[in-house]
Each structure stands twice: as structure tokens, then as C-alpha cells.
């Protein structure tokens, strides 16, 4: 009788531990959702219009070729290709992000410090083709 109670208790502990690990693992991926049109902490956003207006492409990881991305979400620019189509940005990440006027870190490089937001300069307005959360070249 006593061994059955101990065995059931151990089974319950093992099951609860496995369930807890699954919940923790699932929570990590949900926090890192990207390219969903909602700019969250630890993401870098490219906006279709100046002054952080219109649709936003939110990046958690680097993107070497924005030609295969479209602005998600809502607002003006929704569905448009991101490459050479972003007029402002917001770096909600804790690290510097780098943007390039060419894909695969080609062309002119610009850097955006953590928590920076604003309109793209004349060099980068509607010219950004790739973005990295590390210096790519």
C-alpha cells in the first residue's frame, strides 16, 4: 500500500515537472513573435510612412533581404514590399541595429542606437534593403 502511494506521488511530480517545462518553453517562443505588425520590446521596426505611421515590419532577428518581406498588420503600406519602402524606424531593442541600402549588408551603412526612433535621413528614406542587430560588415 505504501509503495503504491509513493509511486503515485512520484508519477504526479514527474508529470507536473514535464508540464511546467513545456509551459516555460512555449512562453519563450510567444515572446519572440516577429513580423506580425506589432512592434514589441526587443524588436526593431521599419515603418512605411514618416513619423512612425503606417504599417510596421517588426524584426527580432536580422533580415538580409527585405525584398521578400511585406508590411504586415494594418494602416497605409499594408501588403507593400518593405525593400526600399521604409520612411521611419524605431529601435525598441537593447542593442544597436544597422541598416543598409543594399541587400546582404551592401551599400551605405547606418546605425540606430537602442531606443532610437525617428524619420529616415535622405540617404535611407525608402532605401533600406537589409537590417541587422549586429555589425554585418
CSV table of N, CA and C in Angstrom, one decimal:
chain,number,residue,atom,x,y,z
A,1,UNK,N,0.8,-1.2,0.0
A,1,UNK,CA,0.0,0.0,0.0
A,1,UNK,C,0.9,1.3,0.0
A,2,UNK,N,1.9,1.2,0.9
A,2,UNK,CA,2.7,2.4,1.0
A,2,UNK,C,3.5,2.6,-0.3
A,3,UNK,N,4.0,1.6,-1.0
A,3,UNK,CA,4.8,1.7,-2.2
A,3,UNK,C,3.9,2.3,-3.3
A,4,UNK,N,2.6,1.9,-3.3
A,4,UNK,CA,1.7,2.4,-4.4
A,4,UNK,C,1.5,3.9,-4.2
A,5,UNK,N,1.4,4.4,-3.0
A,5,UNK,CA,1.2,5.8,-2.7
A,5,UNK,C,2.4,6.6,-3.1
A,6,UNK,N,3.6,6.1,-2.8
A,6,UNK,CA,4.9,6.7,-3.1
A,6,UNK,C,5.0,6.7,-4.7
A,7,UNK,N,4.7,5.6,-5.3
A,7,UNK,CA,4.8,5.6,-6.8
A,7,UNK,C,3.9,6.6,-7.4
A,8,UNK,N,2.6,6.7,-6.9
A,8,UNK,CA,1.7,7.7,-7.5
A,8,UNK,C,2.2,9.1,-7.3
A,9,UNK,N,2.7,9.4,-6.1
A,9,UNK,CA,3.2,10.7,-5.8
A,9,UNK,C,4.4,11.1,-6.7
A,10,UNK,N,5.3,10.1,-6.9
A,10,UNK,CA,6.4,10.4,-7.8
A,10,UNK,C,5.9,10.6,-9.3
A,11,UNK,N,4.9,9.8,-9.7
A,11,UNK,CA,4.4,10.0,-11.0
A,11,UNK,C,3.8,11.4,-11.2
A,12,UNK,N,3.1,11.8,-10.2
A,12,UNK,CA,2.5,13.2,-10.2
A,12,UNK,C,3.6,14.3,-10.3
A,13,UNK,N,4.6,14.1,-9.5
A,13,UNK,CA,5.7,15.1,-9.5
A,13,UNK,C,6.4,15.1,-10.9
A,14,UNK,N,6.6,14.0,-11.5
A,14,UNK,CA,7.3,13.9,-12.8
A,14,UNK,C,6.4,14.5,-13.9
A,15,UNK,N,5.1,14.3,-13.8
A,15,UNK,CA,4.1,14.8,-14.8
A,15,UNK,C,4.0,16.3,-14.6
A,16,UNK,N,4.0,16.8,-13.4
A,16,UNK,CA,3.9,18.3,-13.2
A,16,UNK,C,5.2,19.0,-13.7
A,17,UNK,N,6.3,18.3,-13.4
A,17,UNK,CA,7.6,18.9,-13.8
A,17,UNK,C,7.6,19.0,-15.4
A,18,UNK,N,7.2,18.0,-16.1
A,18,UNK,CA,7.2,18.0,-17.5
A,18,UNK,C,6.2,19.0,-18.0
A,19,UNK,N,5.1,19.2,-17.4
A,19,UNK,CA,4.1,20.2,-17.8
A,19,UNK,C,4.7,21.6,-17.6
A,20,UNK,N,5.3,21.8,-16.5
A,20,UNK,CA,5.9,23.1,-16.3
A,20,UNK,C,7.0,23.5,-17.3
A,21,UNK,N,7.8,22.5,-17.6
A,21,UNK,CA,8.9,22.7,-18.6
A,21,UNK,C,8.3,23.1,-20.0
A,22,UNK,N,7.2,22.4,-20.3
A,22,UNK,CA,6.6,22.7,-21.6
A,22,UNK,C,6.0,24.1,-21.6
A,23,UNK,N,5.4,24.5,-20.5
A,23,UNK,CA,4.8,25.9,-20.5
A,23,UNK,C,5.9,26.9,-20.6
A,24,UNK,N,7.0,26.7,-19.9
A,24,UNK,CA,8.2,27.6,-20.0
A,24,UNK,C,8.7,27.7,-21.4
A,25,UNK,N,8.9,26.6,-22.0
A,25,UNK,CA,9.4,26.5,-23.4
A,25,UNK,C,8.5,27.2,-24.4
A,26,UNK,N,7.2,27.0,-24.2
A,26,UNK,CA,6.2,27.7,-25.1
A,26,UNK,C,6.2,29.2,-24.9
A,27,UNK,N,6.3,29.6,-23.7
A,27,UNK,CA,6.3,31.0,-23.4
A,27,UNK,C,7.4,31.8,-24.1
A,28,UNK,N,8.6,31.1,-24.2
A,28,UNK,CA,9.7,31.8,-24.9
A,28,UNK,C,9.5,32.1,-26.3
A,29,UNK,N,8.8,31.2,-27.0
A,29,UNK,CA,8.6,31.4,-28.4
A,29,UNK,C,7.5,32.5,-28.7
A,30,UNK,N,6.5,32.5,-27.8
A,30,UNK,CA,5.5,33.5,-28.0
A,30,UNK,C,6.0,34.9,-27.8
A,31,UNK,N,7.0,35.1,-26.9
A,31,UNK,CA,7.5,36.4,-26.7
A,31,UNK,C,8.4,36.9,-27.9
A,32,UNK,N,8.8,36.0,-28.6
A,32,UNK,CA,9.7,36.3,-29.8
A,32,UNK,C,9.0,36.3,-31.1
A,33,UNK,N,7.7,36.5,-31.1
A,33,UNK,CA,6.9,36.6,-32.3
A,33,UNK,C,7.4,37.8,-33.1
A,34,UNK,N,7.6,37.7,-34.3
A,34,UNK,CA,8.1,38.8,-35.1
A,34,UNK,C,7.4,38.8,-36.5
A,35,UNK,N,7.5,40.0,-37.1
A,35,UNK,CA,6.9,40.2,-38.4
A,35,UNK,C,5.4,40.0,-38.3
A,36,UNK,N,4.8,40.4,-37.2
A,36,UNK,CA,3.4,40.3,-37.0
A,36,UNK,C,2.7,41.7,-37.0
A,37,UNK,N,3.4,42.8,-37.3
A,37,UNK,CA,2.9,44.1,-37.4
A,37,UNK,C,2.7,44.8,-36.1
A,38,UNK,N,3.2,44.2,-35.0
A,38,UNK,CA,3.1,44.8,-33.6
A,38,UNK,C,4.5,45.0,-33.1
A,39,UNK,N,5.0,46.2,-33.0
A,39,UNK,CA,6.4,46.4,-32.5
A,39,UNK,C,6.4,46.3,-31.0
A,40,UNK,N,7.2,45.3,-30.5
A,40,UNK,CA,7.3,45.0,-29.1
A,40,UNK,C,8.7,45.2,-28.6
A,41,UNK,N,8.9,45.2,-27.3
A,41,UNK,CA,10.2,45.3,-26.7
A,41,UNK,C,11.1,44.3,-27.3
A,42,UNK,N,12.4,44.6,-27.5
A,42,UNK,CA,13.4,43.8,-28.1
A,42,UNK,C,13.3,43.6,-29.6
A,43,UNK,N,12.5,44.5,-30.3
A,43,UNK,CA,12.3,44.4,-31.7
A,43,UNK,C,12.7,45.7,-32.4
A,44,UNK,N,13.0,45.6,-33.6
A,44,UNK,CA,13.4,46.8,-34.4
A,44,UNK,C,12.3,47.0,-35.5
A,45,UNK,N,11.7,48.2,-35.6
A,45,UNK,CA,10.6,48.4,-36.5
A,45,UNK,C,11.0,49.3,-37.7
A,46,UNK,N,10.5,48.9,-38.9
A,46,UNK,CA,10.6,49.7,-40.1
A,46,UNK,C,9.2,50.1,-40.4
A,47,UNK,N,8.9,51.4,-40.5
A,47,UNK,CA,7.6,51.9,-40.8
A,47,UNK,C,7.5,52.4,-42.2
A,48,UNK,N,6.3,52.2,-42.8
A,48,UNK,CA,6.1,52.5,-44.2
A,48,UNK,C,6.1,54.0,-44.4
A,49,UNK,N,5.6,54.8,-43.5
A,49,UNK,CA,5.5,56.3,-43.6
A,49,UNK,C,6.4,56.9,-42.6
A,50,UNK,N,6.7,58.2,-42.8
A,50,UNK,CA,7.4,59.0,-41.8
A,50,UNK,C,6.6,59.1,-40.5
A,51,UNK,N,7.3,59.6,-39.5
A,51,UNK,CA,6.7,59.8,-38.1
A,51,UNK,C,6.1,58.6,-37.5
A,52,UNK,N,6.7,57.4,-37.8
A,52,UNK,CA,6.2,56.1,-37.2
A,52,UNK,C,4.8,55.8,-37.6
A,53,UNK,N,4.4,56.2,-38.8
A,53,UNK,CA,3.0,56.0,-39.2
A,53,UNK,C,2.9,54.9,-40.3
A,54,UNK,N,1.7,54.4,-40.4
A,54,UNK,CA,1.5,53.3,-41.4
A,54,UNK,C,1.9,51.9,-40.8
A,55,UNK,N,2.0,51.0,-41.7
A,55,UNK,CA,2.3,49.6,-41.3
A,55,UNK,C,3.7,49.5,-40.8
A,56,UNK,N,4.0,48.6,-40.0
A,56,UNK,CA,5.4,48.4,-39.4
A,56,UNK,C,5.8,46.9,-39.6
A,57,UNK,N,7.0,46.8,-40.1
A,57,UNK,CA,7.7,45.4,-40.1
A,57,UNK,C,8.5,45.4,-38.8
A,58,UNK,N,8.2,44.5,-38.0
A,58,UNK,CA,8.9,44.3,-36.7
A,58,UNK,C,9.9,43.1,-36.8
A,59,UNK,N,11.1,43.4,-36.5
A,59,UNK,CA,12.2,42.4,-36.6
A,59,UNK,C,12.8,42.1,-35.3
A,60,UNK,N,12.9,40.8,-35.0
A,60,UNK,CA,13.5,40.3,-33.8
A,60,UNK,C,14.9,39.8,-34.1
A,61,UNK,N,15.1,39.3,-35.3
A,61,UNK,CA,16.3,38.8,-35.9
A,61,UNK,C,16.7,39.6,-37.1
A,62,UNK,N,17.9,39.5,-37.5
A,62,UNK,CA,18.4,40.2,-38.7
A,62,UNK,C,17.6,39.7,-40.0
A,63,UNK,N,17.5,40.6,-40.9
A,63,UNK,CA,16.9,40.2,-42.2
A,63,UNK,C,17.8,40.8,-43.3
A,64,UNK,N,18.4,39.9,-44.0
A,64,UNK,CA,19.4,40.2,-45.0
A,64,UNK,C,18.8,40.7,-46.4
A,65,UNK,N,17.5,40.4,-46.6
A,65,UNK,CA,16.9,40.8,-47.9
A,65,UNK,C,15.5,41.1,-47.6
A,66,UNK,N,15.2,42.4,-47.5
A,66,UNK,CA,13.8,42.9,-47.3
A,66,UNK,C,12.9,42.8,-48.5
A,67,UNK,N,13.5,42.4,-49.6
A,67,UNK,CA,12.7,42.3,-50.9
A,67,UNK,C,11.7,41.2,-50.8
A,68,UNK,N,11.9,40.2,-49.9
A,68,UNK,CA,11.0,39.1,-49.8
A,68,UNK,C,10.1,39.3,-48.5
A,69,UNK,N,10.0,40.5,-48.0
A,69,UNK,CA,9.1,40.8,-46.9
A,69,UNK,C,8.0,41.8,-47.3
A,70,UNK,N,6.9,41.7,-46.8
A,70,UNK,CA,5.8,42.7,-47.0
A,70,UNK,C,5.4,43.3,-45.7
A,71,UNK,N,4.9,44.5,-45.7
A,71,UNK,CA,4.4,45.1,-44.5
A,71,UNK,C,3.2,44.4,-44.0
A,72,UNK,N,3.2,43.9,-42.8
A,72,UNK,CA,2.0,43.2,-42.2
A,72,UNK,C,1.1,44.2,-41.5
A,73,UNK,N,0.1,43.7,-40.8
A,73,UNK,CA,-0.7,44.5,-39.9
A,73,UNK,C,-1.7,45.3,-40.6
A,74,UNK,N,-1.8,46.6,-40.2
A,74,UNK,CA,-2.8,47.5,-40.7
A,74,UNK,C,-2.2,48.8,-41.1
A,75,UNK,N,-3.0,49.7,-41.7
A,75,UNK,CA,-2.5,51.0,-42.0
A,75,UNK,C,-2.0,51.1,-43.4
A,76,UNK,N,-1.6,52.3,-43.8
A,76,UNK,CA,-1.1,52.5,-45.1
A,76,UNK,C,0.2,51.7,-45.3
A,77,UNK,N,0.4,51.2,-46.5
A,77,UNK,CA,1.5,50.3,-46.8
A,77,UNK,C,1.3,48.9,-46.5
A,78,UNK,N,0.2,48.5,-45.9
A,78,UNK,CA,0.0,47.1,-45.7
A,78,UNK,C,0.0,46.3,-47.0
A,79,UNK,N,0.8,45.2,-47.0
A,79,UNK,CA,1.0,44.4,-48.2
A,79,UNK,C,2.1,44.8,-49.1
A,80,UNK,N,2.6,46.0,-48.9
A,80,UNK,CA,3.7,46.5,-49.8
A,80,UNK,C,5.0,45.9,-49.5
A,81,UNK,N,5.9,45.7,-50.4
A,81,UNK,CA,7.2,45.2,-50.2
A,81,UNK,C,8.0,46.2,-49.3
A,82,UNK,N,8.7,45.7,-48.3
A,82,UNK,CA,9.5,46.5,-47.4
A,82,UNK,C,10.7,47.1,-48.0
A,83,UNK,N,11.4,46.3,-48.9
A,83,UNK,CA,12.6,46.8,-49.5
A,83,UNK,C,12.4,48.1,-50.2
A,84,UNK,N,13.3,49.1,-49.9
A,84,UNK,CA,13.2,50.5,-50.5
A,84,UNK,C,11.8,51.1,-50.3
A,85,UNK,N,11.2,50.8,-49.1
A,85,UNK,CA,9.8,51.4,-48.9
A,85,UNK,C,9.6,51.8,-47.4
A,86,UNK,N,10.7,52.0,-46.6
A,86,UNK,CA,10.5,52.4,-45.2
A,86,UNK,C,11.0,53.8,-45.0
A,87,UNK,N,10.2,54.6,-44.4
A,87,UNK,CA,10.5,56.0,-44.2
A,87,UNK,C,10.8,56.4,-42.8
A,88,UNK,N,10.6,55.5,-41.8
A,88,UNK,CA,11.0,55.8,-40.4
A,88,UNK,C,11.2,54.5,-39.7
A,89,UNK,N,11.9,54.6,-38.5
A,89,UNK,CA,12.2,53.4,-37.7
A,89,UNK,C,12.2,53.7,-36.2
A,90,UNK,N,12.0,52.6,-35.5
A,90,UNK,CA,12.0,52.6,-34.1
A,90,UNK,C,12.8,51.4,-33.6
A,91,UNK,N,13.9,51.6,-32.9
A,91,UNK,CA,14.7,50.5,-32.3
A,91,UNK,C,14.3,50.3,-30.9
A,92,UNK,N,13.4,49.4,-30.6
A,92,UNK,CA,12.9,49.1,-29.2
A,92,UNK,C,13.8,48.0,-28.6
A,93,UNK,N,14.9,47.7,-29.2
A,93,UNK,CA,15.8,46.6,-28.7
A,93,UNK,C,16.8,47.3,-27.8
A,94,UNK,N,17.6,46.4,-27.1
A,94,UNK,CA,18.7,46.9,-26.2
A,94,UNK,C,20.0,47.0,-26.9
A,95,UNK,N,20.1,46.7,-28.2
A,95,UNK,CA,21.4,46.8,-28.9
A,95,UNK,C,21.2,47.7,-30.1
A,96,UNK,N,22.4,48.1,-30.7
A,96,UNK,CA,22.4,48.9,-31.9
A,96,UNK,C,21.9,48.0,-33.0
A,97,UNK,N,21.1,48.6,-33.9
A,97,UNK,CA,20.7,47.9,-35.2
A,97,UNK,C,21.4,48.7,-36.3
A,98,UNK,N,21.7,48.0,-37.3
A,98,UNK,CA,22.4,48.5,-38.5
A,98,UNK,C,21.4,48.3,-39.7
A,99,UNK,N,21.3,49.3,-40.5
A,99,UNK,CA,20.5,49.2,-41.7
A,99,UNK,C,21.5,49.5,-42.9
A,100,UNK,N,21.1,48.9,-44.0
A,100,UNK,CA,22.0,49.0,-45.2
A,100,UNK,C,21.1,49.3,-46.4
A,101,UNK,N,21.6,50.1,-47.4
A,101,UNK,CA,20.8,50.4,-48.6
A,101,UNK,C,20.8,49.3,-49.6
A,102,UNK,N,21.7,48.3,-49.4
A,102,UNK,CA,21.7,47.2,-50.3
A,102,UNK,C,21.3,45.9,-49.5
A,103,UNK,N,20.9,44.9,-50.2
A,103,UNK,CA,20.6,43.6,-49.5
A,103,UNK,C,21.9,43.0,-49.1
A,104,UNK,N,21.9,42.1,-48.2
A,104,UNK,CA,23.1,41.4,-47.6
A,104,UNK,C,24.2,42.3,-47.2
A,105,UNK,N,23.7,43.4,-46.5
A,105,UNK,CA,24.6,44.4,-45.9
A,105,UNK,C,25.4,45.2,-47.0
A,106,UNK,N,24.9,45.3,-48.1
A,106,UNK,CA,25.6,46.1,-49.2
A,106,UNK,C,25.2,47.5,-49.1
A,107,UNK,N,25.9,48.4,-49.9
A,107,UNK,CA,25.6,49.8,-49.9
A,107,UNK,C,26.0,50.5,-48.7
A,108,UNK,N,25.3,51.6,-48.4
A,108,UNK,CA,25.6,52.5,-47.3
A,108,UNK,C,25.1,51.9,-46.0
A,109,UNK,N,25.9,52.0,-44.9
A,109,UNK,CA,25.5,51.5,-43.6
A,109,UNK,C,25.1,52.7,-42.7
A,110,UNK,N,24.1,52.4,-41.9
A,110,UNK,CA,23.6,53.4,-40.9
A,110,UNK,C,23.4,52.6,-39.6
A,111,UNK,N,23.6,53.3,-38.5
A,111,UNK,CA,23.4,52.6,-37.2
A,111,UNK,C,22.4,53.4,-36.4
A,112,UNK,N,21.6,52.6,-35.7
A,112,UNK,CA,20.5,53.1,-34.9
A,112,UNK,C,20.6,52.6,-33.4
A,113,UNK,N,20.9,53.5,-32.5
A,113,UNK,CA,21.1,53.0,-31.1
A,113,UNK,C,19.9,52.5,-30.5
A,114,UNK,N,20.0,51.8,-29.3
A,114,UNK,CA,18.9,51.3,-28.6
A,114,UNK,C,17.9,52.5,-28.3
A,115,UNK,N,16.6,52.2,-28.4
A,115,UNK,CA,15.6,53.2,-28.1
A,115,UNK,C,15.5,54.4,-29.0
A,116,UNK,N,16.2,54.3,-30.1
A,116,UNK,CA,16.1,55.4,-31.1
A,116,UNK,C,14.9,55.3,-31.9
A,117,UNK,N,14.2,56.4,-32.2
A,117,UNK,CA,13.2,56.4,-33.2
A,117,UNK,C,13.2,57.7,-34.0
A,118,UNK,N,12.7,57.7,-35.2
A,118,UNK,CA,12.7,58.9,-36.0
A,118,UNK,C,12.5,58.6,-37.4
A,119,UNK,N,12.6,59.7,-38.2
A,119,UNK,CA,12.4,59.6,-39.7
A,119,UNK,C,13.8,59.2,-40.3
A,120,UNK,N,13.8,58.5,-41.3
A,120,UNK,CA,15.0,58.1,-42.0
A,120,UNK,C,15.6,59.4,-42.7
A,121,UNK,N,16.9,59.5,-42.7
A,121,UNK,CA,17.6,60.6,-43.4
A,121,UNK,C,17.4,60.5,-44.9
A,122,UNK,N,17.7,61.5,-45.7
A,122,UNK,CA,17.6,61.4,-47.1
A,122,UNK,C,18.4,60.2,-47.7
A,123,UNK,N,19.4,59.8,-47.1
A,123,UNK,CA,20.2,58.7,-47.6
A,123,UNK,C,19.5,57.4,-47.4
A,124,UNK,N,18.6,57.3,-46.4
A,124,UNK,CA,18.0,56.0,-46.1
A,124,UNK,C,16.5,55.9,-46.4
A,125,UNK,N,15.9,57.1,-46.5
A,125,UNK,CA,14.4,57.1,-46.7
A,125,UNK,C,14.1,56.3,-48.0
A,126,UNK,N,13.3,55.3,-47.9
A,126,UNK,CA,12.9,54.5,-49.0
A,126,UNK,C,14.1,53.8,-49.7
A,127,UNK,N,15.1,53.6,-48.9
A,127,UNK,CA,16.3,52.9,-49.5
A,127,UNK,C,16.8,51.7,-48.7
A,128,UNK,N,16.2,51.4,-47.5
A,128,UNK,CA,16.7,50.3,-46.7
A,128,UNK,C,16.4,49.0,-47.3
A,129,UNK,N,17.4,48.1,-47.5
A,129,UNK,CA,17.2,46.8,-48.1
A,129,UNK,C,17.6,45.7,-47.2
A,130,UNK,N,18.3,45.9,-46.1
A,130,UNK,CA,18.6,44.9,-45.1
A,130,UNK,C,18.8,45.5,-43.7
A,131,UNK,N,18.6,44.7,-42.7
A,131,UNK,CA,18.8,45.2,-41.3
A,131,UNK,C,19.3,44.1,-40.4
A,132,UNK,N,20.3,44.5,-39.5
A,132,UNK,CA,21.0,43.5,-38.7
A,132,UNK,C,21.1,44.1,-37.3
A,133,UNK,N,21.0,43.2,-36.3
A,133,UNK,CA,21.2,43.6,-34.9
A,133,UNK,C,22.7,43.4,-34.5
A,134,UNK,N,23.5,43.3,-35.4
A,134,UNK,CA,25.0,43.3,-35.3
A,134,UNK,C,25.6,43.9,-36.5
A,135,UNK,N,26.8,44.3,-36.3
A,135,UNK,CA,27.5,45.0,-37.5
A,135,UNK,C,27.9,43.9,-38.5
A,136,UNK,N,27.3,43.9,-39.7
A,136,UNK,CA,27.3,42.9,-40.6
A,136,UNK,C,28.6,42.9,-41.5
A,137,UNK,N,29.3,44.0,-41.5
A,137,UNK,CA,30.5,44.1,-42.4
A,137,UNK,C,31.5,44.9,-41.7
